[in-house]
Coordinates of C-alpha atoms in Angstrom, one line a residue:
X1 CA 129.5 154.5 -12.1
X2 CA 127.2 155.0 -9.2
X3 CA 128.5 157.6 -6.4
X4 CA 128.5 154.6 -3.7
X5 CA 130.6 152.3 -5.9
X6 CA 133.3 155.2 -6.3
X7 CA 133.2 155.8 -2.5
X8 CA 133.9 152.0 -2.0
X9 CA 136.7 152.0 -4.2
X10 CA 138.4 154.9 -2.8
X11 CA 137.8 153.9 0.7
X12 CA 141.3 152.6 2.1
X13 CA 141.2 149.1 3.5
X14 CA 144.2 146.7 3.8
X15 CA 142.2 143.6 4.6
X16 CA 141.8 141.2 1.6
X17 CA 138.3 140.0 2.4
X18 CA 137.1 143.5 2.6
X19 CA 138.6 144.5 -0.7
X20 CA 136.8 141.2 -2.3
X21 CA 133.7 142.3 -0.4
X22 CA 133.9 145.7 -2.0
X23 CA 134.4 144.2 -5.4
X24 CA 131.2 142.0 -5.1
X25 CA 129.1 145.0 -3.7
X26 CA 130.1 147.1 -6.6
X27 CA 129.2 144.8 -9.2
X28 CA 126.2 143.8 -7.3
X29 CA 125.1 147.4 -7.3
X30 CA 125.7 147.7 -11.0
X31 CA 123.8 144.9 -11.8
X32 CA 120.9 145.9 -9.9
X33 CA 120.9 149.2 -11.4
X34 CA 120.9 147.6 -14.6
X35 CA 117.9 145.6 -14.1
X36 CA 119.6 142.1 -13.0
X37 CA 119.1 141.3 -9.4
X38 CA 120.6 137.9 -9.6
X39 CA 124.0 139.0 -8.5
X40 CA 122.7 139.5 -5.1
X41 CA 123.4 135.9 -4.6
X42 CA 127.0 136.0 -5.1
X43 CA 127.0 138.6 -2.2
X44 CA 125.0 136.4 -0.3
X45 CA 126.9 133.2 -0.8
X46 CA 130.3 135.3 0.2
X47 CA 128.9 136.6 3.2
X48 CA 127.4 133.2 4.3
X49 CA 130.9 131.7 3.7
X50 CA 132.2 134.3 6.4
X51 CA 129.9 133.9 8.9
X52 CA 129.7 130.1 8.6
X53 CA 133.5 129.9 9.2
X54 CA 133.3 131.9 12.2
X55 CA 130.2 130.0 13.4
X56 CA 132.1 126.8 12.8
X57 CA 135.0 127.4 15.2
X58 CA 134.6 130.2 17.9
X59 CA 138.1 129.6 19.0
X60 CA 139.4 130.6 15.6
X61 CA 140.4 134.3 16.3
X62 CA 141.1 134.9 12.2
X63 CA 137.6 133.8 11.3
X64 CA 135.9 136.0 14.2
X65 CA 137.9 139.0 13.1
X66 CA 137.2 138.4 9.4
X67 CA 133.4 138.3 10.2
X68 CA 133.6 141.6 12.3
X69 CA 135.5 143.3 9.5
X70 CA 133.1 142.2 6.7
X71 CA 130.1 143.0 8.9
X72 CA 131.4 146.2 9.4
X73 CA 131.7 146.9 5.8
X74 CA 128.2 146.0 5.1
X75 CA 127.0 148.6 7.6
X76 CA 129.4 151.3 6.1
X77 CA 127.8 150.8 2.6
X78 CA 124.3 150.5 3.8
X79 CA 124.8 154.0 5.6
X80 CA 126.1 155.6 2.6
X81 CA 123.7 158.7 2.1
X82 CA 124.3 158.4 -1.9
X83 CA 123.1 154.7 -1.7
X84 CA 120.2 154.2 -4.6
X85 CA 116.8 153.2 -3.3
X86 CA 116.6 150.6 -5.9
X87 CA 119.9 148.9 -4.5
X88 CA 118.7 148.9 -1.0
X89 CA 115.0 147.7 -2.0
X90 CA 116.8 144.7 -3.7
X91 CA 119.2 143.9 -0.9
X92 CA 116.5 144.1 1.8
X93 CA 115.4 140.7 0.7
X94 CA 118.4 138.8 1.7
X95 CA 120.9 140.9 3.8
X96 CA 118.7 141.2 7.1
X97 CA 118.7 137.3 7.5
X98 CA 122.4 137.2 6.2
X99 CA 123.3 139.7 8.7
X100 CA 121.6 138.2 11.5
X101 CA 123.7 135.2 11.0
X102 CA 126.7 137.1 12.2
X103 CA 124.9 138.1 15.6
X104 CA 125.6 135.0 17.4
X105 CA 129.2 135.6 17.1
X106 CA 129.9 138.5 19.5
X107 CA 127.9 141.2 21.3
X108 CA 129.7 143.6 18.9
X109 CA 128.4 141.6 15.9
X110 CA 124.8 141.6 17.4
X111 CA 125.0 145.3 17.6
X112 CA 126.2 145.7 14.0
X113 CA 123.4 143.4 12.9
X114 CA 120.8 145.4 14.6
X115 CA 121.9 148.5 13.2
X116 CA 121.9 146.9 9.7
X117 CA 118.2 145.8 10.1
X118 CA 117.6 149.1 11.4
X119 CA 118.6 150.8 8.2
X120 CA 116.5 148.5 6.2
X121 CA 113.6 149.3 8.3
X122 CA 114.2 153.1 8.0
X123 CA 114.7 153.0 4.0
X124 CA 112.2 150.4 3.0
X125 CA 108.4 149.7 3.3
X126 CA 107.3 148.5 6.8
X127 CA 105.0 146.0 5.3
X128 CA 107.7 144.5 3.0
X129 CA 110.0 144.4 6.1
X130 CA 107.5 142.5 8.3
X131 CA 107.2 139.9 5.7
X132 CA 110.9 139.4 5.2
X133 CA 111.9 139.4 8.9
X134 CA 109.1 136.8 9.4
X135 CA 110.2 134.7 6.6
X136 CA 113.9 135.0 8.2
X137 CA 112.8 134.2 11.5
X138 CA 111.0 130.8 10.5
X139 CA 113.8 130.0 8.1
X140 CA 114.8 126.4 8.2
X141 CA 118.5 127.2 7.5
X142 CA 119.0 129.6 10.5
X143 CA 122.0 128.4 12.6
X144 CA 122.0 125.8 15.1
X145 CA 121.9 127.3 18.6
X146 CA 120.8 130.4 17.1
X147 CA 120.0 133.0 20.0
X148 CA 121.8 135.8 18.4
X149 CA 120.2 135.3 15.1
X150 CA 116.7 135.1 16.6
X151 CA 117.4 138.2 19.1
X152 CA 118.4 140.2 16.3
X153 CA 115.3 139.6 14.0
X154 CA 113.1 140.1 17.1
X155 CA 114.4 143.5 17.7
X156 CA 113.9 144.3 14.1
X157 CA 110.0 143.0 14.3
X158 CA 109.7 145.4 17.4
X159 CA 110.7 148.4 15.4
X160 CA 108.8 147.4 12.4
X161 CA 105.5 147.1 14.3
X162 CA 105.7 150.7 15.3
X163 CA 106.5 151.8 11.9
X164 CA 103.5 150.0 10.4
X165 CA 100.9 152.6 8.4
X166 CA 97.8 150.6 8.3
X167 CA 96.1 147.1 9.1
X168 CA 98.0 147.0 12.4
X169 CA 95.9 144.3 14.1
X170 CA 96.1 142.0 11.1
X171 CA 100.0 142.4 10.5
X172 CA 100.8 142.0 14.0
X173 CA 98.6 138.9 14.2
X174 CA 100.3 137.4 11.6
X175 CA 103.8 137.8 13.1
X176 CA 102.7 136.6 16.9
X177 CA 102.9 132.7 15.7
X178 CA 106.2 133.0 13.9
X179 CA 107.7 134.9 17.0
X180 CA 106.3 132.5 19.6
X181 CA 107.1 129.4 17.8
X182 CA 110.6 130.3 17.0
X183 CA 111.1 131.8 20.6
X184 CA 110.0 128.4 22.1
X185 CA 112.3 126.4 19.8
X186 CA 115.3 128.6 20.5
X187 CA 114.9 128.5 24.3
X188 CA 114.6 124.8 24.0
X189 CA 117.8 124.4 22.2
X190 CA 119.5 126.9 24.7
X191 CA 118.8 124.6 27.5
X192 CA 120.4 126.0 30.6
X193 CA 122.2 128.9 28.8
X194 CA 120.8 131.5 31.3
X195 CA 122.5 134.7 29.7
X196 CA 121.4 134.0 26.1
X197 CA 117.9 132.9 27.2
X198 CA 117.5 136.3 29.2
X199 CA 118.5 138.2 25.9
X200 CA 116.0 136.3 24.0
X201 CA 113.2 137.0 26.3
X202 CA 114.4 140.7 26.9
X203 CA 114.0 141.0 23.1
X204 CA 110.6 139.2 23.4
X205 CA 109.5 141.8 26.1
X206 CA 110.6 144.4 23.5
X207 CA 108.0 143.0 21.1
X208 CA 105.5 143.4 23.7
X209 CA 106.5 147.1 24.2
X210 CA 106.0 147.7 20.6
X211 CA 102.6 146.3 20.5
X212 CA 101.7 148.3 23.5
X213 CA 102.7 151.6 21.6
X214 CA 100.6 150.4 18.4
X215 CA 97.7 149.8 20.8
X216 CA 98.1 153.5 22.1
X217 CA 97.4 154.8 18.7
X218 CA 94.0 153.4 18.6
X219 CA 90.5 153.4 20.4
X220 CA 87.6 151.1 20.0
X221 CA 87.4 147.7 18.7
X222 CA 90.9 147.7 17.0
X223 CA 92.4 148.8 20.4
X224 CA 90.4 146.0 22.2
X225 CA 91.7 143.4 19.8
X226 CA 95.3 144.8 19.9
X227 CA 95.3 144.4 23.7
X228 CA 93.6 141.2 23.8
X229 CA 96.3 139.7 21.6
X230 CA 99.1 141.4 23.5
X231 CA 97.6 139.9 26.8
X232 CA 97.5 136.3 25.2
X233 CA 101.3 137.0 23.9
X234 CA 102.4 138.1 27.2
X235 CA 101.0 134.9 29.0
X236 CA 102.5 132.7 26.4
X237 CA 106.1 134.2 27.1
X238 CA 105.5 134.1 31.0
X239 CA 105.0 130.3 30.5
X240 CA 108.2 130.1 28.4
X241 CA 110.2 132.1 30.8
X242 CA 108.9 129.8 33.6
X243 CA 110.0 126.8 31.7
X244 CA 113.6 127.8 31.3
X245 CA 116.0 126.0 33.5
X246 CA 117.8 128.7 35.3
X247 CA 119.9 128.0 38.4
X248 CA 117.4 129.7 40.7
X249 CA 113.8 130.7 40.2
X250 CA 114.8 134.2 41.4
X251 CA 117.2 134.7 38.5
X252 CA 114.1 135.2 36.3
X253 CA 112.4 137.6 38.7
X254 CA 113.2 140.9 36.6
X255 CA 111.6 139.3 33.2
X256 CA 108.6 138.2 35.1
X257 CA 108.3 141.8 36.7
X258 CA 108.4 143.1 33.3
X259 CA 105.9 140.8 31.8
X260 CA 103.6 141.3 35.0
X261 CA 103.7 145.2 34.1
X262 CA 101.6 144.4 31.0
X263 CA 99.0 142.5 32.8
X264 CA 96.7 145.7 34.1
X265 CA 97.1 147.2 30.8
X266 CA 95.6 144.4 29.1
X267 CA 92.8 144.3 31.8
X268 CA 93.9 141.2 33.3
X269 CA 93.2 140.9 37.1
X270 CA 94.7 138.2 39.4
X271 CA 91.5 136.7 40.0
X272 CA 90.5 136.5 36.3
X273 CA 93.8 134.8 35.7
X274 CA 93.6 132.3 38.5
X275 CA 90.0 131.4 37.6
X276 CA 90.7 131.3 33.7
X277 CA 87.8 133.9 33.0
X278 CA 90.2 136.6 31.7
X279 CA 92.0 134.2 29.4
X280 CA 88.5 133.2 28.1
X281 CA 87.4 136.8 27.5
X282 CA 90.7 137.7 25.5
X283 CA 90.5 134.3 23.5
X284 CA 86.8 135.0 22.5
X285 CA 87.8 138.6 21.4
X286 CA 90.3 137.4 18.8
X287 CA 88.9 134.1 18.2
X288 CA 86.8 135.3 15.4
X289 CA 89.5 137.0 13.9
X290 CA 91.9 134.6 13.4
X291 CA 92.2 130.9 11.6
X292 CA 91.1 127.7 13.2
X293 CA 94.7 126.6 14.1
X294 CA 95.9 130.0 15.2
X295 CA 95.6 129.1 19.0
X296 CA 98.2 126.5 18.6
X297 CA 100.8 129.1 18.9
X298 CA 99.3 130.1 22.2
X299 CA 99.2 126.7 23.7
X300 CA 100.4 127.9 27.1
X301 CA 98.5 130.8 27.8
X302 CA 96.7 129.0 30.9
X303 CA 99.8 128.1 32.1
X304 CA 100.9 131.5 31.9
X305 CA 97.8 132.8 33.5
X306 CA 98.1 130.5 36.7
X307 CA 102.0 131.2 36.7
X308 CA 101.4 135.1 36.7
X309 CA 99.6 134.5 39.9
X310 CA 102.0 132.2 41.4
X311 CA 105.0 134.5 40.7
X312 CA 103.0 137.2 42.6
X313 CA 102.4 134.7 45.7
X314 CA 106.0 134.2 45.6
X315 CA 107.4 137.8 45.1
X316 CA 106.0 141.0 46.2
X317 CA 107.7 143.1 43.4
X318 CA 105.7 140.8 41.1
X319 CA 102.5 141.6 42.6
X320 CA 103.1 145.5 42.5
X321 CA 104.1 145.4 38.9
X322 CA 100.7 143.5 38.0
X323 CA 98.7 145.8 40.2
X324 CA 97.4 143.0 42.2
X325 CA 96.6 142.0 45.7
X326 CA 97.2 138.5 46.9
X327 CA 95.6 138.6 50.2
X328 CA 92.5 139.7 48.4
X329 CA 92.6 137.0 45.9
X330 CA 93.2 134.4 48.7
X331 CA 89.9 135.8 50.6
X332 CA 87.9 135.6 47.3
X333 CA 89.0 132.0 46.7
X334 CA 88.5 130.8 50.2
X335 CA 84.9 132.1 50.3
X336 CA 83.8 131.4 46.9
X337 CA 83.6 127.7 46.1
X338 CA 83.0 128.3 42.1
X339 CA 86.0 130.4 42.1
X340 CA 87.9 127.7 44.0
X341 CA 87.1 124.9 41.7
X342 CA 88.1 127.3 38.8
X343 CA 91.2 127.8 40.6
X344 CA 92.0 124.3 41.0
X345 CA 91.3 123.5 37.3
X346 CA 93.8 126.3 36.3
X347 CA 96.6 125.3 38.9
X348 CA 96.7 121.8 37.1
X349 CA 98.4 123.3 34.2
X350 CA 101.5 124.2 36.4
X351 CA 101.2 120.7 38.3
X352 CA 101.1 118.6 35.0
X353 CA 103.9 120.3 33.1
X354 CA 107.0 118.3 32.7
X355 CA 108.9 121.3 31.6
X356 CA 108.1 123.3 34.8
X357 CA 110.6 123.7 37.7
X358 CA 109.9 121.6 40.8
X359 CA 110.2 124.8 42.7
X360 CA 107.3 126.5 41.0
X361 CA 105.3 123.5 41.5
X362 CA 106.1 123.6 45.2
X363 CA 104.7 127.2 45.3
X364 CA 101.6 125.9 43.6
X365 CA 100.8 123.4 45.9
X366 CA 101.4 125.8 48.7
X367 CA 99.1 128.3 47.0
X368 CA 96.5 125.5 46.9
X369 CA 96.9 124.7 50.5
X370 CA 96.3 128.3 51.2
X371 CA 93.0 128.8 49.4
X372 CA 91.5 125.7 50.8
X373 CA 92.6 126.4 54.5
X374 CA 90.0 126.9 57.1
X375 CA 87.2 128.1 55.0
X376 CA 86.7 124.8 53.2
X377 CA 84.0 122.4 54.6
X378 CA 83.0 119.1 53.1
X379 CA 80.8 119.5 50.3
X380 CA 77.7 117.3 50.6
X381 CA 76.1 118.3 47.2
X382 CA 74.6 121.6 48.0
X383 CA 76.5 123.2 44.9
X384 CA 76.3 121.7 41.6
X385 CA 79.8 120.6 40.4
X386 CA 79.0 118.7 37.3
X387 CA 80.6 121.4 34.8
X388 CA 83.7 121.5 36.8
X389 CA 84.1 117.6 37.4
X390 CA 86.4 116.9 34.4
X391 CA 88.8 119.8 35.4
X392 CA 88.7 118.8 39.1
X393 CA 89.4 115.2 38.2
X394 CA 92.2 115.9 35.9
X395 CA 93.7 118.4 38.6
X396 CA 93.5 115.5 41.1
X397 CA 95.2 113.3 38.7
X398 CA 98.2 115.6 38.4
X399 CA 98.2 116.3 42.2
X400 CA 98.9 112.3 42.5
X401 CA 101.8 112.6 40.0
X402 CA 103.1 115.1 42.5
X403 CA 102.9 112.9 45.4
X404 CA 104.8 110.0 43.4
X405 CA 107.6 112.1 41.7
X406 CA 108.1 114.9 43.8
X407 CA 112.0 115.2 44.9
X408 CA 111.4 115.7 48.4
X409 CA 109.3 114.4 51.6
X410 CA 107.8 117.8 52.3
X411 CA 106.4 118.5 49.0
X412 CA 104.8 115.0 48.9
X413 CA 103.1 115.6 52.2
X414 CA 101.9 119.0 51.1
X415 CA 100.5 117.4 47.7
X416 CA 98.8 114.7 49.5
X417 CA 97.2 117.1 51.9
X418 CA 96.4 119.3 48.9
X419 CA 94.6 116.3 47.4
X420 CA 92.7 115.5 50.4
X421 CA 91.3 119.2 50.6
X422 CA 90.4 119.2 46.9
X423 CA 88.4 115.9 47.4
X424 CA 86.9 117.2 50.5
X425 CA 85.7 120.3 48.7
X426 CA 83.7 118.2 46.1
X427 CA 80.1 116.8 46.5
X428 CA 80.2 113.4 47.9
X429 CA 79.0 111.6 44.7
X430 CA 81.4 113.6 42.5
X431 CA 84.1 112.9 45.2
X432 CA 83.6 109.0 44.9
X433 CA 83.6 109.4 40.8
X434 CA 87.0 111.3 41.1
X435 CA 88.5 108.5 43.5
X436 CA 87.3 105.7 41.0
X437 CA 88.9 107.4 38.1
X438 CA 91.8 108.1 39.9
X439 CA 92.0 104.2 41.2
X440 CA 91.1 103.0 37.4
X441 CA 94.0 104.9 36.0
X442 CA 96.5 104.4 38.3
X443 CA 99.6 102.7 37.5
X444 CA 101.3 103.0 40.8
X445 CA 100.6 100.3 43.4
X446 CA 101.5 102.8 46.3
X447 CA 99.3 105.4 44.9
X448 CA 96.5 103.1 44.6
X449 CA 96.8 102.0 48.0
X450 CA 96.7 105.8 49.2
X451 CA 93.6 106.3 47.1
X452 CA 91.9 103.2 48.5
X453 CA 92.8 104.3 52.1
X454 CA 91.1 107.7 51.2
X455 CA 88.1 105.8 50.1
X456 CA 88.1 103.9 53.3
X457 CA 88.4 107.1 55.2
X458 CA 85.5 108.5 53.3
X459 CA 83.3 105.3 54.0
X460 CA 84.2 105.6 58.0
X461 CA 83.3 109.2 58.0
X462 CA 79.8 108.9 56.7
X463 CA 79.5 105.8 58.8
X464 CA 80.1 107.7 61.8
X465 CA 78.0 110.7 60.7
X466 CA 74.9 108.5 60.0
X467 CA 75.6 107.0 63.5
X468 CA 75.6 110.4 65.1
X469 CA 72.7 111.9 63.1
X470 CA 70.4 108.9 64.4
X471 CA 71.5 109.7 67.9
X472 CA 71.0 113.3 67.9
X473 CA 68.5 114.3 65.6
X474 CA 64.6 113.7 65.4
X475 CA 63.2 110.8 63.4
X476 CA 61.9 112.9 60.6
X477 CA 65.7 113.9 59.9
X478 CA 66.0 110.6 58.4
X479 CA 63.8 111.5 55.4
X480 CA 65.8 114.7 55.2
X481 CA 69.0 113.0 55.3
X482 CA 68.0 110.5 52.3
X483 CA 68.9 113.1 50.0
X484 CA 72.3 113.5 50.8
X485 CA 74.4 111.3 48.4
X486 CA 76.3 108.3 49.9
X487 CA 79.1 106.5 48.7
X488 CA 77.9 103.4 50.7
X489 CA 76.7 101.7 47.3
X490 CA 77.7 98.7 45.4
X491 CA 80.2 100.8 43.3
X492 CA 82.5 100.8 46.1
X493 CA 83.1 97.0 45.8
X494 CA 84.0 97.7 42.2
X495 CA 87.1 99.4 43.4
X496 CA 88.1 96.4 45.4
X497 CA 87.8 94.2 42.3
X498 CA 89.8 96.4 40.2
X499 CA 92.7 95.5 42.4
X500 CA 92.0 91.9 43.3
X501 CA 90.8 90.7 39.9
X502 CA 92.2 93.0 37.5
X503 CA 90.3 93.7 34.1
X504 CA 92.8 91.6 32.4
X505 CA 91.9 88.6 34.4
X506 CA 93.6 86.5 37.0
X507 CA 94.8 87.4 40.4
X508 CA 96.8 90.7 40.6
X509 CA 100.7 90.8 39.8
X510 CA 102.6 90.0 43.1
X511 CA 104.3 90.9 45.1
X512 CA 105.0 94.2 42.9
X513 CA 101.4 95.2 43.6
X514 CA 101.5 94.2 47.3
X515 CA 100.8 97.6 48.4
X516 CA 97.4 98.0 46.5
X517 CA 96.4 94.3 47.3
X518 CA 96.7 95.1 51.0
X519 CA 94.9 98.4 50.9
X520 CA 92.0 96.6 48.9
X521 CA 92.0 93.6 51.5
X522 CA 91.6 96.1 54.2
X523 CA 88.9 98.3 52.3
X524 CA 87.1 94.9 51.8
X525 CA 87.5 93.9 55.4
X526 CA 86.3 97.2 56.7
X527 CA 83.1 97.1 54.5
X528 CA 82.3 93.5 55.6
X529 CA 82.8 94.3 59.3
X530 CA 80.8 97.6 59.1
X531 CA 77.7 96.2 57.3
X532 CA 77.7 93.4 59.5
X533 CA 77.9 95.5 62.5
X534 CA 75.2 97.9 61.6
X535 CA 73.0 95.1 60.1
X536 CA 73.1 96.9 56.8
X537 CA 73.8 96.0 53.2
X538 CA 74.3 99.4 51.4
X539 CA 77.0 98.1 49.5
X540 CA 75.3 94.5 49.0
X541 CA 78.4 92.9 50.2
X542 CA 76.5 90.7 52.4
X543 CA 74.3 89.1 49.6
X544 CA 75.2 85.6 48.9
X545 CA 76.0 86.2 45.4
X546 CA 78.7 88.7 46.2
X547 CA 80.0 86.7 48.9
X548 CA 80.4 83.8 46.8
X549 CA 82.0 86.1 44.1
X550 CA 84.4 87.4 46.4
X551 CA 85.4 84.0 48.0
X552 CA 85.7 82.2 44.6
X553 CA 87.1 85.0 42.4
X554 CA 89.2 87.3 44.6
X555 CA 90.1 85.6 47.9
X556 CA 90.9 82.0 46.9
X557 CA 92.8 82.7 43.8
X558 CA 95.0 85.3 45.8
X559 CA 95.4 82.8 48.5
X560 CA 96.8 80.3 46.1
X561 CA 99.0 82.9 44.6
X562 CA 100.3 84.1 48.1
X563 CA 101.0 80.4 49.5
X564 CA 102.9 79.6 46.4
X565 CA 105.2 82.7 46.9
X566 CA 105.6 82.1 50.5
X567 CA 106.5 78.4 50.1
X568 CA 109.0 79.1 47.3
X569 CA 110.7 81.8 49.4
X570 CA 110.4 80.0 52.8
X571 CA 113.7 78.4 52.8
X572 CA 115.7 80.8 50.9
X573 CA 117.8 83.3 53.1
X574 CA 119.1 85.8 50.4
X575 CA 117.9 89.5 50.9
X576 CA 115.5 89.3 48.1
X577 CA 113.6 86.2 49.6
X578 CA 113.5 87.9 53.0
X579 CA 112.1 91.2 51.6
X580 CA 109.3 89.2 49.8
X581 CA 108.4 87.2 52.9
X582 CA 108.1 90.4 54.8
X583 CA 106.1 92.2 52.2
X584 CA 103.6 89.3 52.2
X585 CA 103.2 88.7 55.9
X586 CA 100.7 91.5 56.5
X587 CA 98.7 90.8 53.2
X588 CA 98.6 87.1 54.2
X589 CA 97.3 88.2 57.7
X590 CA 94.5 90.4 56.1
X591 CA 93.9 87.9 53.5
X592 CA 92.9 84.9 55.9
X593 CA 91.0 87.2 58.1
X594 CA 88.8 88.2 55.0
X595 CA 88.4 84.5 54.1
X596 CA 87.3 83.8 57.7
X597 CA 84.7 86.5 57.7
X598 CA 83.4 85.4 54.4
X599 CA 83.0 81.8 55.1
X600 CA 81.5 82.7 58.5
X601 CA 78.7 84.8 56.5
X602 CA 78.2 82.1 53.9
X603 CA 77.9 79.6 56.7
X604 CA 74.8 81.7 57.9
X605 CA 73.5 82.5 54.7
X606 CA 72.8 78.8 54.0

């Protein structure tokens, strides 16, 4: 009979479940030493029954006390100095996972579960324990709302990382996706449970501390790869922290400050983060070292990069932890257009996320206003924007979503101003391409109207600029000016057509698209009047073909529709009918003016 079994049987205990546990442990130990490890499952089943009962009813004090007693007995058994290594090796495959299921019951159970895992890490191979803990972390049978379970295993992994003896990068690399995927899932399950989320993130930061400790053991290429992996891990966790639904943004300030403290160690600067260049550098370092689908676990690193800067923009403590200088970054972005375009592209990750708090989106918009303040002048094509165009277009798209869905007027106004500044900072031809894409993809009548009004403003500005140039400059300037891109082209009429004759055919849905229709009519009227007054035809709006098309395909079908709706509601005095007529009045007014102008032009062209 083994010494540990004798100790168990001699240990005084009046608790029946503990006595039963001692019998199972004794039997299990003897079987393992006899070469039969199957009896471990009897111990596992017993422990899971106890933890399952306690987890099922948090108000059952007896079940909670039973769980604590049983878990304490497991700890006492494992701490026995005479415990056979063969026994602990056999138990190591299952008990860390089983013990972690008790961790969510109470802080005392979490503490004991941590010590049980520590004991296995102390006595067993670190490489084996890494595999065992990763398997437990990703297990499909982990408890629902398993914050304690996940927290206990995360702490164990942070201990294992430091204990690894060789192939450190390779083994840490394997564990990172498991950690991040489970952390993301667990935080999503917890929702607004602030305390439990905070505990999980503290354990996740413990993982980062351990990776940094491993980095310190190496120099050269291994150190570079580990620091790159650590940097990407920190950015992913930064995003997950920012997604959490705390009562206040400030409640996560301590976590953000701790995460920001890793940035200088990983050679991450605020400028490199907000432009995305540092993220690309880190990704390139490890991309050849990982599988093709590895980066899926790091899907929020660009969110985390831009958020790291926004957190610093909000709180000085975060800036100090990151070793950054927000004023310097502002100056760099205001004076360097390429960097500014890159920053706009990075901020879109914050603005586009449906998981992001509106408070953080508000600060991202304010940051965008700051970097486009004062130094930004209209770009007339002196700098090539082509490689940044998709990113700028996507950023403009998400800013329109902020304008539509923002919860308060101030944020909507600021987002609108930010959109105008982003467009003004883009070369003329690219600016028009962005506006065209936004209008084409818009599913909001009000937003379409806003965008068409911006197009009209661009046309008016360019027209005024052309007139001023002719008055103030020498004749040769006309040739010089011809190289400047213009939006006074036939393409602008296509924007009117998108609204007045939708791709699916027929007149536009009315009156639900009334705002967009009114803006399109105003834009068409402006083009028609301006071209007529200037005796120009840049947009070909005055060609007989286009006049006939506008008259027969846009204006007359719309007149028929509007007249029908007005007649239908004319003698109806309920509120809906009154609102409909009021909404149609300005549309009818501008529509008839457009028809008059076109008829007049057609009369003179024949």
